[in-house]
Amino acid sequence: MIIVLLGAPGAGKGTQAKRLVEKRGFSHVSTGDLLRDAVSRGTKLGRQADEFMKGGRLVPDAVVLGLVEELFEAGTSADIILDGFPRTVPQAEGLDALLSKRGMAVDCVVFIDITVDEAIRRLSSRVSCSSCGAVYNLLWKPPATDGVCDACGGELTRRSDDEPEAIERRFTEYHAATKPLTDYYRSRGILRAVDTTRTSEEIQSEIDEILDGGCEARENE
Ligand code: AP5
Ligand code: MG
């Protein structure tokens, strides 16, 4: 099954993706994580992406599609969660082409949305482990020891794009380029929206119901 997690910055895509990986054994593909890894390794692609990411702007479609294509060429599992990709209509079209060459297609798009105020609250209190990637929230899911990862003892850091100005820019990009994807997938009948005013656990159950039901439309849709 190919699942797309579509949603605003800070909506909880990464949080939900990690749980689905643990619970259902999906492979997790986060273009944000892949790009941050390329930036930290100082690769050519990372150097290209860095300026866009720091300012909260989208990395050009060709760069992102190239990255995802490389991943598919290296071999992928049949069950994948795409987190933060696609993010523009050209990326969605590129993904369709990549998948159809392999006899696959996007099966379900889970849409999680939040307001900019809530995103600023969540993202300005998010820290993550520079070693294992575990994500914490200083307001409601703090680590046991300040600055230290509970899971592996690694150092906890903030993302450079989690400053209020960059968050607002990420939202502007999201509304202009990514939100239109809801129409792209709604018209195919595979978009399922979840209620994001709920806790992570409740959202997880709602996503589980959607996936257990084979992404069929529910009564309220
Ligand atoms: P990316 O890394 O994808 O960032 P994003 O979309 O801005 O989203 P985040 O990762 O910040 O948030 P999230 O939804 O994963 O939330 P999380 O689970 O961490 O992209 C970063 C940048 O890379 C982009 O700006 C762009 O430059 C570039 N890029 C990436 N992909 C690209 C693409 N396809 N095309 C072009 N450019 C691309 O949760 C956030 C916080 O909230 C955490 O602290 C968490 O603990 C907490 N939380 C989660 N759920 C809940 C809940 N239900 N209630 C309360 N708190 C919660
Ligand atoms: Mg994320």
PDB file of C-alpha atoms and ligand atoms in Angstrom:
ATOM      1  CA  MET A   1       0.000   0.000   0.000  1.00  0.00           C
ATOM      2  CA  ILE A   2       1.311   3.470  -0.862  1.00  0.00           C
ATOM      3  CA  ILE A   3       0.101   6.081   1.611  1.00  0.00           C
ATOM      4  CA  VAL A   4       0.674   9.812   1.379  1.00  0.00           C
ATOM      5  CA  LEU A   5       0.598  11.891   4.563  1.00  0.00           C
ATOM      6  CA  LEU A   6      -0.412  15.333   3.391  1.00  0.00           C
ATOM      7  CA  GLY A   7      -0.522  18.233   5.790  1.00  0.00           C
ATOM      8  CA  ALA A   8       0.664  21.601   7.020  1.00  0.00           C
ATOM      9  CA  PRO A   9       4.025  22.135   8.742  1.00  0.00           C
ATOM     10  CA  GLY A  10       3.772  20.797  12.276  1.00  0.00           C
ATOM     11  CA  ALA A  11       0.508  18.936  11.599  1.00  0.00           C
ATOM     12  CA  GLY A  12       2.078  15.725  12.922  1.00  0.00           C
ATOM     13  CA  LYS A  13       3.051  13.916   9.700  1.00  0.00           C
ATOM     14  CA  GLY A  14       6.349  12.674  11.110  1.00  0.00           C
ATOM     15  CA  THR A  15       4.776  11.681  14.434  1.00  0.00           C
ATOM     16  CA  GLN A  16       2.042   9.641  12.735  1.00  0.00           C
ATOM     17  CA  ALA A  17       4.418   8.148  10.163  1.00  0.00           C
ATOM     18  CA  LYS A  18       6.755   6.836  12.860  1.00  0.00           C
ATOM     19  CA  ARG A  19       3.883   5.160  14.692  1.00  0.00           C
ATOM     20  CA  LEU A  20       2.624   3.536  11.506  1.00  0.00           C
ATOM     21  CA  VAL A  21       6.118   2.222  10.802  1.00  0.00           C
ATOM     22  CA  GLU A  22       6.291   0.671  14.263  1.00  0.00           C
ATOM     23  CA  LYS A  23       2.767  -0.702  14.148  1.00  0.00           C
ATOM     24  CA  ARG A  24       2.448  -1.844  10.530  1.00  0.00           C
ATOM     25  CA  GLY A  25       6.007  -2.191   9.281  1.00  0.00           C
ATOM     26  CA  PHE A  26       5.706   0.387   6.505  1.00  0.00           C
ATOM     27  CA  SER A  27       8.830   1.991   5.038  1.00  0.00           C
ATOM     28  CA  HIS A  28       8.949   5.692   5.917  1.00  0.00           C
ATOM     29  CA  VAL A  29      10.028   8.127   3.219  1.00  0.00           C
ATOM     30  CA  SER A  30      10.281  11.719   4.470  1.00  0.00           C
ATOM     31  CA  THR A  31      11.705  14.073   1.869  1.00  0.00           C
ATOM     32  CA  GLY A  32      12.357  16.592   4.672  1.00  0.00           C
ATOM     33  CA  ASP A  33      14.529  14.016   6.521  1.00  0.00           C
ATOM     34  CA  LEU A  34      16.295  13.005   3.288  1.00  0.00           C
ATOM     35  CA  LEU A  35      17.032  16.648   2.454  1.00  0.00           C
ATOM     36  CA  ARG A  36      18.242  17.452   5.994  1.00  0.00           C
ATOM     37  CA  ASP A  37      20.534  14.431   5.793  1.00  0.00           C
ATOM     38  CA  ALA A  38      21.938  15.678   2.467  1.00  0.00           C
ATOM     39  CA  VAL A  39      22.455  19.152   3.999  1.00  0.00           C
ATOM     40  CA  SER A  40      24.282  17.761   7.027  1.00  0.00           C
ATOM     41  CA  ARG A  41      26.520  15.599   4.815  1.00  0.00           C
ATOM     42  CA  GLY A  42      27.261  18.646   2.637  1.00  0.00           C
ATOM     43  CA  THR A  43      26.467  16.831  -0.627  1.00  0.00           C
ATOM     44  CA  LYS A  44      25.891  18.801  -3.847  1.00  0.00           C
ATOM     45  CA  LEU A  45      22.148  18.271  -3.489  1.00  0.00           C
ATOM     46  CA  GLY A  46      22.326  19.300   0.170  1.00  0.00           C
ATOM     47  CA  ARG A  47      24.109  22.532  -0.727  1.00  0.00           C
ATOM     48  CA  GLN A  48      21.405  23.249  -3.333  1.00  0.00           C
ATOM     49  CA  ALA A  49      18.614  22.539  -0.844  1.00  0.00           C
ATOM     50  CA  ASP A  50      20.043  24.347   2.201  1.00  0.00           C
ATOM     51  CA  GLU A  51      19.168  27.930   1.261  1.00  0.00           C
ATOM     52  CA  PHE A  52      15.587  27.009   0.350  1.00  0.00           C
ATOM     53  CA  MET A  53      15.020  25.043   3.546  1.00  0.00           C
ATOM     54  CA  LYS A  54      16.479  27.584   5.976  1.00  0.00           C
ATOM     55  CA  GLY A  55      14.141  30.241   4.631  1.00  0.00           C
ATOM     56  CA  GLY A  56      11.122  27.923   4.745  1.00  0.00           C
ATOM     57  CA  ARG A  57      10.767  27.744   0.960  1.00  0.00           C
ATOM     58  CA  LEU A  58      10.102  24.594  -1.035  1.00  0.00           C
ATOM     59  CA  VAL A  59      13.081  22.923  -2.677  1.00  0.00           C
ATOM     60  CA  PRO A  60      12.643  22.893  -6.500  1.00  0.00           C
ATOM     61  CA  ASP A  61      10.511  20.036  -7.846  1.00  0.00           C
ATOM     62  CA  ALA A  62      13.279  18.631 -10.060  1.00  0.00           C
ATOM     63  CA  VAL A  63      15.643  18.248  -7.078  1.00  0.00           C
ATOM     64  CA  VAL A  64      13.042  16.497  -4.928  1.00  0.00           C
ATOM     65  CA  LEU A  65      11.804  14.253  -7.732  1.00  0.00           C
ATOM     66  CA  GLY A  66      15.411  13.275  -8.515  1.00  0.00           C
ATOM     67  CA  LEU A  67      15.928  12.309  -4.886  1.00  0.00           C
ATOM     68  CA  VAL A  68      12.774  10.167  -4.763  1.00  0.00           C
ATOM     69  CA  GLU A  69      13.536   8.547  -8.111  1.00  0.00           C
ATOM     70  CA  GLU A  70      16.998   7.524  -6.847  1.00  0.00           C
ATOM     71  CA  LEU A  71      15.348   5.933  -3.848  1.00  0.00           C
ATOM     72  CA  PHE A  72      12.904   3.949  -5.993  1.00  0.00           C
ATOM     73  CA  GLU A  73      15.708   2.851  -8.272  1.00  0.00           C
ATOM     74  CA  ALA A  74      17.667   1.539  -5.298  1.00  0.00           C
ATOM     75  CA  GLY A  75      14.628  -0.672  -4.518  1.00  0.00           C
ATOM     76  CA  THR A  76      11.604  -0.018  -2.330  1.00  0.00           C
ATOM     77  CA  SER A  77       9.221  -2.077  -0.290  1.00  0.00           C
ATOM     78  CA  ALA A  78       5.591  -2.541  -1.338  1.00  0.00           C
ATOM     79  CA  ASP A  79       4.266  -0.662   1.705  1.00  0.00           C
ATOM     80  CA  ILE A  80       5.448   2.916   1.893  1.00  0.00           C
ATOM     81  CA  ILE A  81       4.418   6.008   3.836  1.00  0.00           C
ATOM     82  CA  LEU A  82       5.324   9.177   2.008  1.00  0.00           C
ATOM     83  CA  ASP A  83       5.681  12.020   4.528  1.00  0.00           C
ATOM     84  CA  GLY A  84       5.870  15.527   3.059  1.00  0.00           C
ATOM     85  CA  PHE A  85       5.994  14.286  -0.527  1.00  0.00           C
ATOM     86  CA  PRO A  86       4.422  15.060  -2.940  1.00  0.00           C
ATOM     87  CA  ARG A  87       4.043  18.719  -2.076  1.00  0.00           C
ATOM     88  CA  THR A  88       3.151  20.285  -5.419  1.00  0.00           C
ATOM     89  CA  VAL A  89       1.008  19.168  -8.354  1.00  0.00           C
ATOM     90  CA  PRO A  90       4.100  18.568 -10.563  1.00  0.00           C
ATOM     91  CA  GLN A  91       5.543  16.364  -7.784  1.00  0.00           C
ATOM     92  CA  ALA A  92       2.267  14.417  -7.596  1.00  0.00           C
ATOM     93  CA  GLU A  93       2.342  13.901 -11.364  1.00  0.00           C
ATOM     94  CA  GLY A  94       6.008  12.846 -11.169  1.00  0.00           C
ATOM     95  CA  LEU A  95       5.152  10.375  -8.404  1.00  0.00           C
ATOM     96  CA  ASP A  96       2.300   8.912 -10.466  1.00  0.00           C
ATOM     97  CA  ALA A  97       4.703   8.367 -13.353  1.00  0.00           C
ATOM     98  CA  LEU A  98       7.343   6.753 -11.108  1.00  0.00           C
ATOM     99  CA  LEU A  99       4.787   4.424  -9.543  1.00  0.00           C
ATOM    100  CA  SER A 100       2.969   3.480 -12.729  1.00  0.00           C
ATOM    101  CA  LYS A 101       6.282   2.361 -14.300  1.00  0.00           C
ATOM    102  CA  ARG A 102       6.407  -0.144 -11.441  1.00  0.00           C
ATOM    103  CA  GLY A 103       2.749  -1.174 -11.676  1.00  0.00           C
ATOM    104  CA  MET A 104       1.911   0.745  -8.493  1.00  0.00           C
ATOM    105  CA  ALA A 105      -0.256   3.748  -7.553  1.00  0.00           C
ATOM    106  CA  VAL A 106      -1.040   5.916  -4.533  1.00  0.00           C
ATOM    107  CA  ASP A 107      -3.702   4.029  -2.554  1.00  0.00           C
ATOM    108  CA  CYS A 108      -4.622   6.502   0.156  1.00  0.00           C
ATOM    109  CA  VAL A 109      -3.941  10.125   1.060  1.00  0.00           C
ATOM    110  CA  VAL A 110      -4.367  11.011   4.717  1.00  0.00           C
ATOM    111  CA  PHE A 111      -4.818  14.753   5.122  1.00  0.00           C
ATOM    112  CA  ILE A 112      -3.881  16.348   8.463  1.00  0.00           C
ATOM    113  CA  ASP A 113      -4.162  20.099   8.756  1.00  0.00           C
ATOM    114  CA  ILE A 114      -3.605  22.677  11.523  1.00  0.00           C
ATOM    115  CA  THR A 115      -3.704  26.446  11.915  1.00  0.00           C
ATOM    116  CA  VAL A 116      -0.585  28.594  11.751  1.00  0.00           C
ATOM    117  CA  ASP A 117      -0.981  29.558  15.446  1.00  0.00           C
ATOM    118  CA  GLU A 118      -1.068  25.926  16.525  1.00  0.00           C
ATOM    119  CA  ALA A 119       1.910  25.158  14.263  1.00  0.00           C
ATOM    120  CA  ILE A 120       3.965  27.946  15.819  1.00  0.00           C
ATOM    121  CA  ARG A 121       3.083  26.593  19.276  1.00  0.00           C
ATOM    122  CA  ARG A 122       4.065  23.034  18.334  1.00  0.00           C
ATOM    123  CA  LEU A 123       7.144  23.801  16.257  1.00  0.00           C
ATOM    124  CA  SER A 124       8.660  26.378  18.584  1.00  0.00           C
ATOM    125  CA  SER A 125       8.596  23.733  21.329  1.00  0.00           C
ATOM    126  CA  ARG A 126       9.791  20.789  19.181  1.00  0.00           C
ATOM    127  CA  VAL A 127      13.265  19.336  19.649  1.00  0.00           C
ATOM    128  CA  SER A 128      14.655  16.232  17.988  1.00  0.00           C
ATOM    129  CA  CYS A 129      17.570  13.895  18.525  1.00  0.00           C
ATOM    130  CA  SER A 130      20.535  14.551  16.282  1.00  0.00           C
ATOM    131  CA  SER A 131      21.486  10.839  16.484  1.00  0.00           C
ATOM    132  CA  CYS A 132      18.291   8.764  16.233  1.00  0.00           C
ATOM    133  CA  GLY A 133      15.748  11.372  15.071  1.00  0.00           C
ATOM    134  CA  ALA A 134      13.316  10.857  17.996  1.00  0.00           C
ATOM    135  CA  VAL A 135      10.977  13.856  18.266  1.00  0.00           C
ATOM    136  CA  TYR A 136       9.991  15.544  21.556  1.00  0.00           C
ATOM    137  CA  ASN A 137       7.845  18.467  22.498  1.00  0.00           C
ATOM    138  CA  LEU A 138       9.070  20.582  25.408  1.00  0.00           C
ATOM    139  CA  LEU A 139       5.497  21.571  26.331  1.00  0.00           C
ATOM    140  CA  TRP A 140       3.860  18.159  26.547  1.00  0.00           C
ATOM    141  CA  LYS A 141       6.365  15.416  25.729  1.00  0.00           C
ATOM    142  CA  PRO A 142       9.656  16.586  27.261  1.00  0.00           C
ATOM    143  CA  PRO A 143      12.735  14.352  27.610  1.00  0.00           C
ATOM    144  CA  ALA A 144      13.595  13.111  31.121  1.00  0.00           C
ATOM    145  CA  THR A 145      16.865  15.110  31.082  1.00  0.00           C
ATOM    146  CA  ASP A 146      17.110  18.515  29.393  1.00  0.00           C
ATOM    147  CA  GLY A 147      18.786  18.348  25.989  1.00  0.00           C
ATOM    148  CA  VAL A 148      19.338  14.566  26.100  1.00  0.00           C
ATOM    149  CA  CYS A 149      17.440  11.928  24.099  1.00  0.00           C
ATOM    150  CA  ASP A 150      15.643   9.366  26.310  1.00  0.00           C
ATOM    151  CA  ALA A 151      16.033   6.683  23.647  1.00  0.00           C
ATOM    152  CA  CYS A 152      19.743   6.898  22.790  1.00  0.00           C
ATOM    153  CA  GLY A 153      21.383   9.626  24.905  1.00  0.00           C
ATOM    154  CA  GLY A 154      21.982  11.777  21.795  1.00  0.00           C
ATOM    155  CA  GLU A 155      21.887  15.575  21.760  1.00  0.00           C
ATOM    156  CA  LEU A 156      18.485  17.244  21.274  1.00  0.00           C
ATOM    157  CA  THR A 157      18.452  20.165  18.847  1.00  0.00           C
ATOM    158  CA  ARG A 158      15.939  22.514  17.211  1.00  0.00           C
ATOM    159  CA  ARG A 159      15.455  22.659  13.454  1.00  0.00           C
ATOM    160  CA  SER A 160      16.796  25.794  11.789  1.00  0.00           C
ATOM    161  CA  ASP A 161      13.434  26.306  10.028  1.00  0.00           C
ATOM    162  CA  ASP A 162      11.464  26.260  13.292  1.00  0.00           C
ATOM    163  CA  GLU A 163      11.819  30.029  13.866  1.00  0.00           C
ATOM    164  CA  PRO A 164       8.488  31.971  13.645  1.00  0.00           C
ATOM    165  CA  GLU A 165       9.499  33.755  10.418  1.00  0.00           C
ATOM    166  CA  ALA A 166      10.431  30.516   8.639  1.00  0.00           C
ATOM    167  CA  ILE A 167       7.278  28.790   9.942  1.00  0.00           C
ATOM    168  CA  GLU A 168       5.127  31.564   8.444  1.00  0.00           C
ATOM    169  CA  ARG A 169       6.965  31.246   5.144  1.00  0.00           C
ATOM    170  CA  ARG A 170       6.449  27.452   5.206  1.00  0.00           C
ATOM    171  CA  PHE A 171       2.725  28.089   5.670  1.00  0.00           C
ATOM    172  CA  THR A 172       2.621  30.518   2.759  1.00  0.00           C
ATOM    173  CA  GLU A 173       4.261  27.855   0.576  1.00  0.00           C
ATOM    174  CA  TYR A 174       1.900  25.225   1.948  1.00  0.00           C
ATOM    175  CA  HIS A 175      -1.228  27.221   1.086  1.00  0.00           C
ATOM    176  CA  ALA A 176       0.037  28.182  -2.373  1.00  0.00           C
ATOM    177  CA  ALA A 177       1.563  24.897  -3.541  1.00  0.00           C
ATOM    178  CA  THR A 178       0.580  21.978  -1.323  1.00  0.00           C
ATOM    179  CA  LYS A 179      -3.035  22.524  -0.279  1.00  0.00           C
ATOM    180  CA  PRO A 180      -4.186  22.392  -3.947  1.00  0.00           C
ATOM    181  CA  LEU A 181      -3.135  18.735  -3.850  1.00  0.00           C
ATOM    182  CA  THR A 182      -6.243  18.028  -1.775  1.00  0.00           C
ATOM    183  CA  ASP A 183      -8.317  18.633  -4.927  1.00  0.00           C
ATOM    184  CA  TYR A 184      -5.941  16.509  -7.002  1.00  0.00           C
ATOM    185  CA  TYR A 185      -6.473  13.516  -4.709  1.00  0.00           C
ATOM    186  CA  ARG A 186     -10.099  14.243  -3.749  1.00  0.00           C
ATOM    187  CA  SER A 187     -11.082  13.998  -7.402  1.00  0.00           C
ATOM    188  CA  ARG A 188      -9.672  10.458  -7.391  1.00  0.00           C
ATOM    189  CA  GLY A 189     -11.680   9.538  -4.321  1.00  0.00           C
ATOM    190  CA  ILE A 190      -8.625   8.654  -2.193  1.00  0.00           C
ATOM    191  CA  LEU A 191      -8.369  11.708   0.104  1.00  0.00           C
ATOM    192  CA  ARG A 192      -9.321  11.100   3.757  1.00  0.00           C
ATOM    193  CA  ALA A 193      -9.209  14.049   6.171  1.00  0.00           C
ATOM    194  CA  VAL A 194      -8.577  13.496   9.875  1.00  0.00           C
ATOM    195  CA  ASP A 195      -9.679  15.737  12.725  1.00  0.00           C
ATOM    196  CA  THR A 196      -6.487  17.362  14.017  1.00  0.00           C
ATOM    197  CA  THR A 197      -7.962  19.044  17.049  1.00  0.00           C
ATOM    198  CA  ARG A 198      -7.567  15.648  18.741  1.00  0.00           C
ATOM    199  CA  THR A 199      -4.625  14.092  20.591  1.00  0.00           C
ATOM    200  CA  SER A 200      -1.909  12.175  18.719  1.00  0.00           C
ATOM    201  CA  GLU A 201      -3.383   8.898  20.050  1.00  0.00           C
ATOM    202  CA  GLU A 202      -6.900   9.737  18.823  1.00  0.00           C
ATOM    203  CA  ILE A 203      -5.549  10.812  15.454  1.00  0.00           C
ATOM    204  CA  GLN A 204      -3.624   7.556  15.240  1.00  0.00           C
ATOM    205  CA  SER A 205      -6.821   5.532  15.862  1.00  0.00           C
ATOM    206  CA  GLU A 206      -8.627   7.510  13.186  1.00  0.00           C
ATOM    207  CA  ILE A 207      -5.814   6.816  10.713  1.00  0.00           C
ATOM    208  CA  ASP A 208      -5.873   3.122  11.665  1.00  0.00           C
ATOM    209  CA  GLU A 209      -9.603   2.992  10.955  1.00  0.00           C
ATOM    210  CA  ILE A 210      -9.065   4.577   7.552  1.00  0.00           C
ATOM    211  CA  LEU A 211      -6.338   2.097   6.637  1.00  0.00           C
ATOM    212  CA  ASP A 212      -8.165  -0.922   8.072  1.00  0.00           C
ATOM    213  CA  GLY A 213     -11.170   0.088   5.968  1.00  0.00           C
ATOM    214  CA  GLY A 214      -9.016   0.031   2.821  1.00  0.00           C
ATOM    215  CA  CYS A 215      -9.261   3.844   2.486  1.00  0.00           C
ATOM    216  CA  GLU A 216     -13.003   3.595   1.703  1.00  0.00           C
ATOM    217  CA  ALA A 217     -14.953   6.848   2.064  1.00  0.00           C
ATOM    218  CA  ARG A 218     -16.618   7.228   5.463  1.00  0.00           C
ATOM    219  CA  GLU A 219     -20.137   8.484   6.218  1.00  0.00           C
ATOM    220  CA  ASN A 220     -19.065  12.091   6.782  1.00  0.00           C
ATOM    221  CA  GLU A 221     -17.172  12.324   3.480  1.00  0.00           C
TER     222      GLU A 221
HETATM  223  P1  AP5 B   1       9.457  18.685   6.375  1.00  0.00           P
HETATM  224  O1  AP5 B   1      10.557  18.114   7.186  1.00  0.00           O
HETATM  225  O2  AP5 B   1       8.578  17.780   5.644  1.00  0.00           O
HETATM  226  O3  AP5 B   1       8.659  19.693   7.304  1.00  0.00           O
HETATM  227  P2  AP5 B   1       7.146  20.199   7.361  1.00  0.00           P
HETATM  228  O4  AP5 B   1       6.230  19.704   6.292  1.00  0.00           O
HETATM  229  O5  AP5 B   1       7.228  21.672   7.511  1.00  0.00           O
HETATM  230  O6  AP5 B   1       6.582  19.511   8.601  1.00  0.00           O
HETATM  231  P3  AP5 B   1       7.304  19.215   9.958  1.00  0.00           P
HETATM  232  O7  AP5 B   1       8.263  18.087   9.827  1.00  0.00           O
HETATM  233  O8  AP5 B   1       7.813  20.487  10.573  1.00  0.00           O
HETATM  234  O9  AP5 B   1       6.044  18.804  10.839  1.00  0.00           O
HETATM  235  P4  AP5 B   1       5.316  17.401  10.937  1.00  0.00           P
HETATM  236  O10 AP5 B   1       3.989  17.513  10.256  1.00  0.00           O
HETATM  237  O11 AP5 B   1       6.184  16.255  10.568  1.00  0.00           O
HETATM  238  O12 AP5 B   1       5.031  17.407  12.493  1.00  0.00           O
HETATM  239  P5  AP5 B   1       5.724  16.546  13.679  1.00  0.00           P
HETATM  240  O13 AP5 B   1       5.204  15.170  13.676  1.00  0.00           O
HETATM  241  O14 AP5 B   1       7.192  16.759  13.730  1.00  0.00           O
HETATM  242  O15 AP5 B   1      10.078  19.711   5.308  1.00  0.00           O
HETATM  243  C1  AP5 B   1      11.031  20.675   5.717  1.00  0.00           C
HETATM  244  C2  AP5 B   1      11.506  21.481   4.526  1.00  0.00           C
HETATM  245  O16 AP5 B   1      12.144  20.612   3.574  1.00  0.00           O
HETATM  246  C3  AP5 B   1      10.415  22.205   3.712  1.00  0.00           C
HETATM  247  O17 AP5 B   1      10.086  23.461   4.250  1.00  0.00           O
HETATM  248  C4  AP5 B   1      11.100  22.312   2.342  1.00  0.00           C
HETATM  249  O18 AP5 B   1      12.059  23.346   2.338  1.00  0.00           O
HETATM  250  C5  AP5 B   1      11.835  20.977   2.237  1.00  0.00           C
HETATM  251  N1  AP5 B   1      11.030  19.909   1.614  1.00  0.00           N
HETATM  252  C6  AP5 B   1      10.661  18.734   2.194  1.00  0.00           C
HETATM  253  N2  AP5 B   1       9.923  17.995   1.343  1.00  0.00           N
HETATM  254  C7  AP5 B   1       9.811  18.724   0.215  1.00  0.00           C
HETATM  255  C8  AP5 B   1       9.146  18.507  -1.023  1.00  0.00           C
HETATM  256  N3  AP5 B   1       8.430  17.379  -1.240  1.00  0.00           N
HETATM  257  N4  AP5 B   1       9.227  19.475  -1.969  1.00  0.00           N
HETATM  258  C9  AP5 B   1       9.926  20.601  -1.766  1.00  0.00           C
HETATM  259  N5  AP5 B   1      10.583  20.873  -0.622  1.00  0.00           N
HETATM  260  C10 AP5 B   1      10.521  19.940   0.377  1.00  0.00           C
HETATM  261  O19 AP5 B   1       5.046  17.303  14.944  1.00  0.00           O
HETATM  262  C11 AP5 B   1       5.394  18.643  15.265  1.00  0.00           C
HETATM  263  C12 AP5 B   1       5.407  18.828  16.802  1.00  0.00           C
HETATM  264  O20 AP5 B   1       4.077  18.692  17.285  1.00  0.00           O
HETATM  265  C13 AP5 B   1       6.246  17.762  17.548  1.00  0.00           C
HETATM  266  O21 AP5 B   1       6.852  18.375  18.655  1.00  0.00           O
HETATM  267  C14 AP5 B   1       5.207  16.715  17.982  1.00  0.00           C
HETATM  268  O22 AP5 B   1       5.620  16.057  19.162  1.00  0.00           O
HETATM  269  C15 AP5 B   1       3.956  17.582  18.190  1.00  0.00           C
HETATM  270  N6  AP5 B   1       2.698  16.901  17.828  1.00  0.00           N
HETATM  271  C16 AP5 B   1       2.469  16.035  16.798  1.00  0.00           C
HETATM  272  N7  AP5 B   1       1.180  15.662  16.776  1.00  0.00           N
HETATM  273  C17 AP5 B   1       0.548  16.332  17.796  1.00  0.00           C
HETATM  274  C18 AP5 B   1      -0.795  16.404  18.287  1.00  0.00           C
HETATM  275  N8  AP5 B   1      -1.790  15.701  17.716  1.00  0.00           N
HETATM  276  N9  AP5 B   1      -1.057  17.215  19.332  1.00  0.00           N
HETATM  277  C19 AP5 B   1      -0.066  17.940  19.893  1.00  0.00           C
HETATM  278  N10 AP5 B   1       1.218  17.908  19.490  1.00  0.00           N
HETATM  279  C20 AP5 B   1       1.536  17.126  18.454  1.00  0.00           C
HETATM  280 MG    MG B   2       8.118  16.075   9.730  1.00  0.00          MG
END
